[in-house]
């Protein structure tokens, strides 16, 4: 499990950095765990160079990757009354194509991914609606229309889908009456008005001169899961923070946190993101599986006729006084060839955050709040 946790952190940071470099002024919310799970289901069917590429980019360079993921999915899906956390997998297959029984069986046993036959040849749009309805049901209606119109067609052989959903209340909730409208600085010269939540209480807190940021951990009820926030010291420091963050620096920073009374100001926010995962994965060096002439997915159907045509990811998060609601879904479509003072944690400028499972340090979601909803006002702002 430790190897899986490390691969999850490395891959999550790679994804965050890749998206942030291509969209520096946009909000980000993504579930690296959901992407890893969908890609792991694909990895079972890859062979030769395609297999080696997936292993390199996803950090699946250890034998127990599928056993560890399957084991963690069982832990994650244990019913718990104090919060909702679930991850579901399903594979939708073309009813006219032949697939290796061994592949479908391994998906079922390891990932609890039931295979559902679909008529992509005469009813691609109807089958798209069926897949989207399943995702909607698994994410409490937070992820709607994962697969867009026109993406599926008669050549679609298979769609691998992972959906993850989390809803948890803060262990220490913010008082609604303490929330007031305040400025959030998008950059040193412009701001938006946001509802800012306030609290003074003991939390795990730390600071890093090396990264130029503060770190704060806000646990959810029962403390199985937490949101961890990374706030740059500079108003425009989030890009530098993303660039300099490494797994070892993040591990070190989390280890050095101590429990102190902190004066917190945190905006309420809601983010939705829709990502072209194919583009991101190609940027990370995973290209063979998307190339009709190079893809080797022969572990799925025994031929060299399959390749990955699309990989998409949608995610949603809402943070308020009570807690957090978050969801994400990933689909991979396979086609036939064709100080002494009380420290302040004032999140009034762009910051990073992630939601982690404290039972094994698995990071389920990563995000960057760059600009909360609201109209931007340009100001002559003096440095804080």
PDB file of N, CA and C in Angstrom, residues 272-319:
ATOM      1  N   UNK A 272     -16.125  23.432 -10.662  1.00  0.00           N
ATOM      2  CA  UNK A 272     -16.407  22.315 -11.567  1.00  0.00           C
ATOM      3  C   UNK A 272     -15.370  22.358 -12.678  1.00  0.00           C
ATOM      4  N   UNK A 273     -14.763  21.236 -12.981  1.00  0.00           N
ATOM      5  CA  UNK A 273     -13.805  21.223 -14.090  1.00  0.00           C
ATOM      6  C   UNK A 273     -14.101  20.064 -15.025  1.00  0.00           C
ATOM      7  N   UNK A 274     -13.773  20.286 -16.269  1.00  0.00           N
ATOM      8  CA  UNK A 274     -14.013  19.336 -17.344  1.00  0.00           C
ATOM      9  C   UNK A 274     -12.695  19.231 -18.102  1.00  0.00           C
ATOM     10  N   UNK A 275     -12.021  18.091 -18.033  1.00  0.00           N
ATOM     11  CA  UNK A 275     -10.666  18.005 -18.587  1.00  0.00           C
ATOM     12  C   UNK A 275     -10.562  17.042 -19.759  1.00  0.00           C
ATOM     13  N   UNK A 276      -9.807  17.458 -20.770  1.00  0.00           N
ATOM     14  CA  UNK A 276      -9.431  16.548 -21.853  1.00  0.00           C
ATOM     15  C   UNK A 276      -8.182  15.804 -21.376  1.00  0.00           C
ATOM     16  N   UNK A 277      -8.412  14.636 -20.815  1.00  0.00           N
ATOM     17  CA  UNK A 277      -7.340  13.865 -20.190  1.00  0.00           C
ATOM     18  C   UNK A 277      -6.336  13.348 -21.222  1.00  0.00           C
ATOM     19  N   UNK A 278      -6.826  13.114 -22.426  1.00  0.00           N
ATOM     20  CA  UNK A 278      -5.947  12.605 -23.493  1.00  0.00           C
ATOM     21  C   UNK A 278      -4.777  13.568 -23.715  1.00  0.00           C
ATOM     22  N   UNK A 279      -5.105  14.851 -23.814  1.00  0.00           N
ATOM     23  CA  UNK A 279      -4.096  15.904 -24.015  1.00  0.00           C
ATOM     24  C   UNK A 279      -3.079  15.917 -22.865  1.00  0.00           C
ATOM     25  N   UNK A 280      -3.585  15.834 -21.641  1.00  0.00           N
ATOM     26  CA  UNK A 280      -2.729  15.891 -20.446  1.00  0.00           C
ATOM     27  C   UNK A 280      -1.799  14.675 -20.395  1.00  0.00           C
ATOM     28  N   UNK A 281      -2.365  13.483 -20.652  1.00  0.00           N
ATOM     29  CA  UNK A 281      -1.560  12.255 -20.588  1.00  0.00           C
ATOM     30  C   UNK A 281      -0.499  12.215 -21.689  1.00  0.00           C
ATOM     31  N   UNK A 282      -0.839  12.723 -22.864  1.00  0.00           N
ATOM     32  CA  UNK A 282       0.158  12.787 -23.947  1.00  0.00           C
ATOM     33  C   UNK A 282       1.300  13.717 -23.532  1.00  0.00           C
ATOM     34  N   UNK A 283       0.948  14.857 -22.899  1.00  0.00           N
ATOM     35  CA  UNK A 283       1.976  15.785 -22.386  1.00  0.00           C
ATOM     36  C   UNK A 283       2.897  15.120 -21.377  1.00  0.00           C
ATOM     37  N   UNK A 284       2.346  14.171 -20.619  1.00  0.00           N
ATOM     38  CA  UNK A 284       3.139  13.466 -19.602  1.00  0.00           C
ATOM     39  C   UNK A 284       3.953  12.310 -20.202  1.00  0.00           C
ATOM     40  N   UNK A 285       3.765  12.057 -21.493  1.00  0.00           N
ATOM     41  CA  UNK A 285       4.567  11.018 -22.148  1.00  0.00           C
ATOM     42  C   UNK A 285       3.822   9.736 -22.446  1.00  0.00           C
ATOM     43  N   UNK A 286       2.497   9.754 -22.247  1.00  0.00           N
ATOM     44  CA  UNK A 286       1.700   8.552 -22.517  1.00  0.00           C
ATOM     45  C   UNK A 286       1.016   8.726 -23.872  1.00  0.00           C
ATOM     46  N   UNK A 287       1.660   8.277 -24.943  1.00  0.00           N
ATOM     47  CA  UNK A 287       1.117   8.543 -26.280  1.00  0.00           C
ATOM     48  C   UNK A 287       0.751   7.286 -27.067  1.00  0.00           C
ATOM     49  N   UNK A 288       1.456   6.174 -26.841  1.00  0.00           N
ATOM     50  CA  UNK A 288       1.238   4.965 -27.653  1.00  0.00           C
ATOM     51  C   UNK A 288      -0.211   4.488 -27.647  1.00  0.00           C
ATOM     52  N   UNK A 289      -0.846   4.510 -26.474  1.00  0.00           N
ATOM     53  CA  UNK A 289      -2.204   3.947 -26.376  1.00  0.00           C
ATOM     54  C   UNK A 289      -3.211   4.727 -27.219  1.00  0.00           C
ATOM     55  N   UNK A 290      -2.893   6.003 -27.526  1.00  0.00           N
ATOM     56  CA  UNK A 290      -3.798   6.841 -28.321  1.00  0.00           C
ATOM     57  C   UNK A 290      -3.483   6.774 -29.820  1.00  0.00           C
ATOM     58  N   UNK A 291      -2.418   6.066 -30.165  1.00  0.00           N
ATOM     59  CA  UNK A 291      -1.951   6.006 -31.556  1.00  0.00           C
ATOM     60  C   UNK A 291      -2.423   4.703 -32.197  1.00  0.00           C
ATOM     61  N   UNK A 292      -3.257   4.832 -33.215  1.00  0.00           N
ATOM     62  CA  UNK A 292      -3.856   3.660 -33.854  1.00  0.00           C
ATOM     63  C   UNK A 292      -2.802   2.673 -34.374  1.00  0.00           C
ATOM     64  N   UNK A 293      -1.620   3.177 -34.755  1.00  0.00           N
ATOM     65  CA  UNK A 293      -0.594   2.286 -35.309  1.00  0.00           C
ATOM     66  C   UNK A 293       0.350   1.711 -34.247  1.00  0.00           C
ATOM     67  N   UNK A 294       0.325   2.283 -33.027  1.00  0.00           N
ATOM     68  CA  UNK A 294       1.257   1.822 -31.990  1.00  0.00           C
ATOM     69  C   UNK A 294       0.595   1.129 -30.797  1.00  0.00           C
ATOM     70  N   UNK A 295      -0.675   1.404 -30.565  1.00  0.00           N
ATOM     71  CA  UNK A 295      -1.339   0.878 -29.363  1.00  0.00           C
ATOM     72  C   UNK A 295      -1.335  -0.648 -29.342  1.00  0.00           C
ATOM     73  N   UNK A 296      -0.989  -1.208 -28.187  1.00  0.00           N
ATOM     74  CA  UNK A 296      -1.072  -2.661 -28.005  1.00  0.00           C
ATOM     75  C   UNK A 296      -1.953  -2.936 -26.790  1.00  0.00           C
ATOM     76  N   UNK A 297      -3.252  -3.118 -27.084  1.00  0.00           N
ATOM     77  CA  UNK A 297      -4.224  -3.451 -26.035  1.00  0.00           C
ATOM     78  C   UNK A 297      -4.693  -4.888 -26.238  1.00  0.00           C
ATOM     79  N   UNK A 298      -3.743  -5.726 -26.674  1.00  0.00           N
ATOM     80  CA  UNK A 298      -4.097  -7.106 -27.028  1.00  0.00           C
ATOM     81  C   UNK A 298      -4.523  -7.929 -25.820  1.00  0.00           C
ATOM     82  N   UNK A 299      -4.247  -7.445 -24.619  1.00  0.00           N
ATOM     83  CA  UNK A 299      -4.710  -8.140 -23.417  1.00  0.00           C
ATOM     84  C   UNK A 299      -6.205  -7.982 -23.191  1.00  0.00           C
ATOM     85  N   UNK A 300      -6.850  -7.127 -24.017  1.00  0.00           N
ATOM     86  CA  UNK A 300      -8.300  -6.920 -23.888  1.00  0.00           C
ATOM     87  C   UNK A 300      -9.072  -7.849 -24.822  1.00  0.00           C
ATOM     88  N   UNK A 301      -8.598  -7.941 -26.080  1.00  0.00           N
ATOM     89  CA  UNK A 301      -9.358  -8.764 -27.042  1.00  0.00           C
ATOM     90  C   UNK A 301      -8.503  -9.745 -27.845  1.00  0.00           C
ATOM     91  N   UNK A 302      -7.194  -9.816 -27.540  1.00  0.00           N
ATOM     92  CA  UNK A 302      -6.330 -10.762 -28.244  1.00  0.00           C
ATOM     93  C   UNK A 302      -5.861 -10.282 -29.607  1.00  0.00           C
ATOM     94  N   UNK A 303      -6.215  -9.017 -29.980  1.00  0.00           N
ATOM     95  CA  UNK A 303      -5.780  -8.482 -31.281  1.00  0.00           C
ATOM     96  C   UNK A 303      -5.014  -7.173 -31.070  1.00  0.00           C
ATOM     97  N   UNK A 304      -4.467  -6.636 -32.175  1.00  0.00           N
ATOM     98  CA  UNK A 304      -3.833  -5.309 -32.122  1.00  0.00           C
ATOM     99  C   UNK A 304      -4.757  -4.276 -32.772  1.00  0.00           C
ATOM    100  N   UNK A 305      -6.066  -4.529 -32.716  1.00  0.00           N
ATOM    101  CA  UNK A 305      -7.034  -3.666 -33.406  1.00  0.00           C
ATOM    102  C   UNK A 305      -7.554  -2.516 -32.541  1.00  0.00           C
ATOM    103  N   UNK A 306      -7.284  -2.533 -31.239  1.00  0.00           N
ATOM    104  CA  UNK A 306      -7.859  -1.517 -30.346  1.00  0.00           C
ATOM    105  C   UNK A 306      -6.879  -0.392 -30.044  1.00  0.00           C
ATOM    106  N   UNK A 307      -7.428   0.805 -29.815  1.00  0.00           N
ATOM    107  CA  UNK A 307      -6.627   1.936 -29.324  1.00  0.00           C
ATOM    108  C   UNK A 307      -7.548   2.833 -28.495  1.00  0.00           C
ATOM    109  N   UNK A 308      -6.969   3.730 -27.707  1.00  0.00           N
ATOM    110  CA  UNK A 308      -7.776   4.637 -26.873  1.00  0.00           C
ATOM    111  C   UNK A 308      -8.088   5.889 -27.686  1.00  0.00           C
ATOM    112  N   UNK A 309      -9.374   6.165 -27.884  1.00  0.00           N
ATOM    113  CA  UNK A 309      -9.759   7.328 -28.697  1.00  0.00           C
ATOM    114  C   UNK A 309      -9.970   8.574 -27.840  1.00  0.00           C
ATOM    115  N   UNK A 310     -10.516   8.408 -26.644  1.00  0.00           N
ATOM    116  CA  UNK A 310     -10.782   9.553 -25.766  1.00  0.00           C
ATOM    117  C   UNK A 310     -10.467   9.197 -24.318  1.00  0.00           C
ATOM    118  N   UNK A 311     -10.079  10.190 -23.550  1.00  0.00           N
ATOM    119  CA  UNK A 311      -9.971  10.040 -22.093  1.00  0.00           C
ATOM    120  C   UNK A 311     -10.443  11.364 -21.511  1.00  0.00           C
ATOM    121  N   UNK A 312     -11.516  11.303 -20.715  1.00  0.00           N
ATOM    122  CA  UNK A 312     -12.100  12.543 -20.182  1.00  0.00           C
ATOM    123  C   UNK A 312     -12.275  12.438 -18.674  1.00  0.00           C
ATOM    124  N   UNK A 313     -12.308  13.602 -18.037  1.00  0.00           N
ATOM    125  CA  UNK A 313     -12.407  13.639 -16.571  1.00  0.00           C
ATOM    126  C   UNK A 313     -13.228  14.861 -16.178  1.00  0.00           C
ATOM    127  N   UNK A 314     -14.193  14.655 -15.284  1.00  0.00           N
ATOM    128  CA  UNK A 314     -14.999  15.759 -14.771  1.00  0.00           C
ATOM    129  C   UNK A 314     -14.950  15.715 -13.257  1.00  0.00           C
ATOM    130  N   UNK A 315     -14.877  16.882 -12.623  1.00  0.00           N
ATOM    131  CA  UNK A 315     -14.824  16.902 -11.161  1.00  0.00           C
ATOM    132  C   UNK A 315     -15.592  18.098 -10.620  1.00  0.00           C
ATOM    133  N   UNK A 316     -16.080  17.944  -9.382  1.00  0.00           N
ATOM    134  CA  UNK A 316     -16.904  18.972  -8.734  1.00  0.00           C
ATOM    135  C   UNK A 316     -16.536  19.038  -7.260  1.00  0.00           C
ATOM    136  N   UNK A 317     -16.488  20.250  -6.707  1.00  0.00           N
ATOM    137  CA  UNK A 317     -16.302  20.389  -5.254  1.00  0.00           C
ATOM    138  C   UNK A 317     -17.080  21.595  -4.754  1.00  0.00           C
ATOM    139  N   UNK A 318     -17.661  21.449  -3.575  1.00  0.00           N
ATOM    140  CA  UNK A 318     -18.287  22.583  -2.889  1.00  0.00           C
ATOM    141  C   UNK A 318     -17.788  22.595  -1.451  1.00  0.00           C
ATOM    142  N   UNK A 319     -17.281  23.749  -1.017  1.00  0.00           N
ATOM    143  CA  UNK A 319     -16.777  23.908   0.352  1.00  0.00           C
ATOM    144  C   UNK A 319     -17.591  24.998   1.028  1.00  0.00           C
TER     145      UNK A 319
END
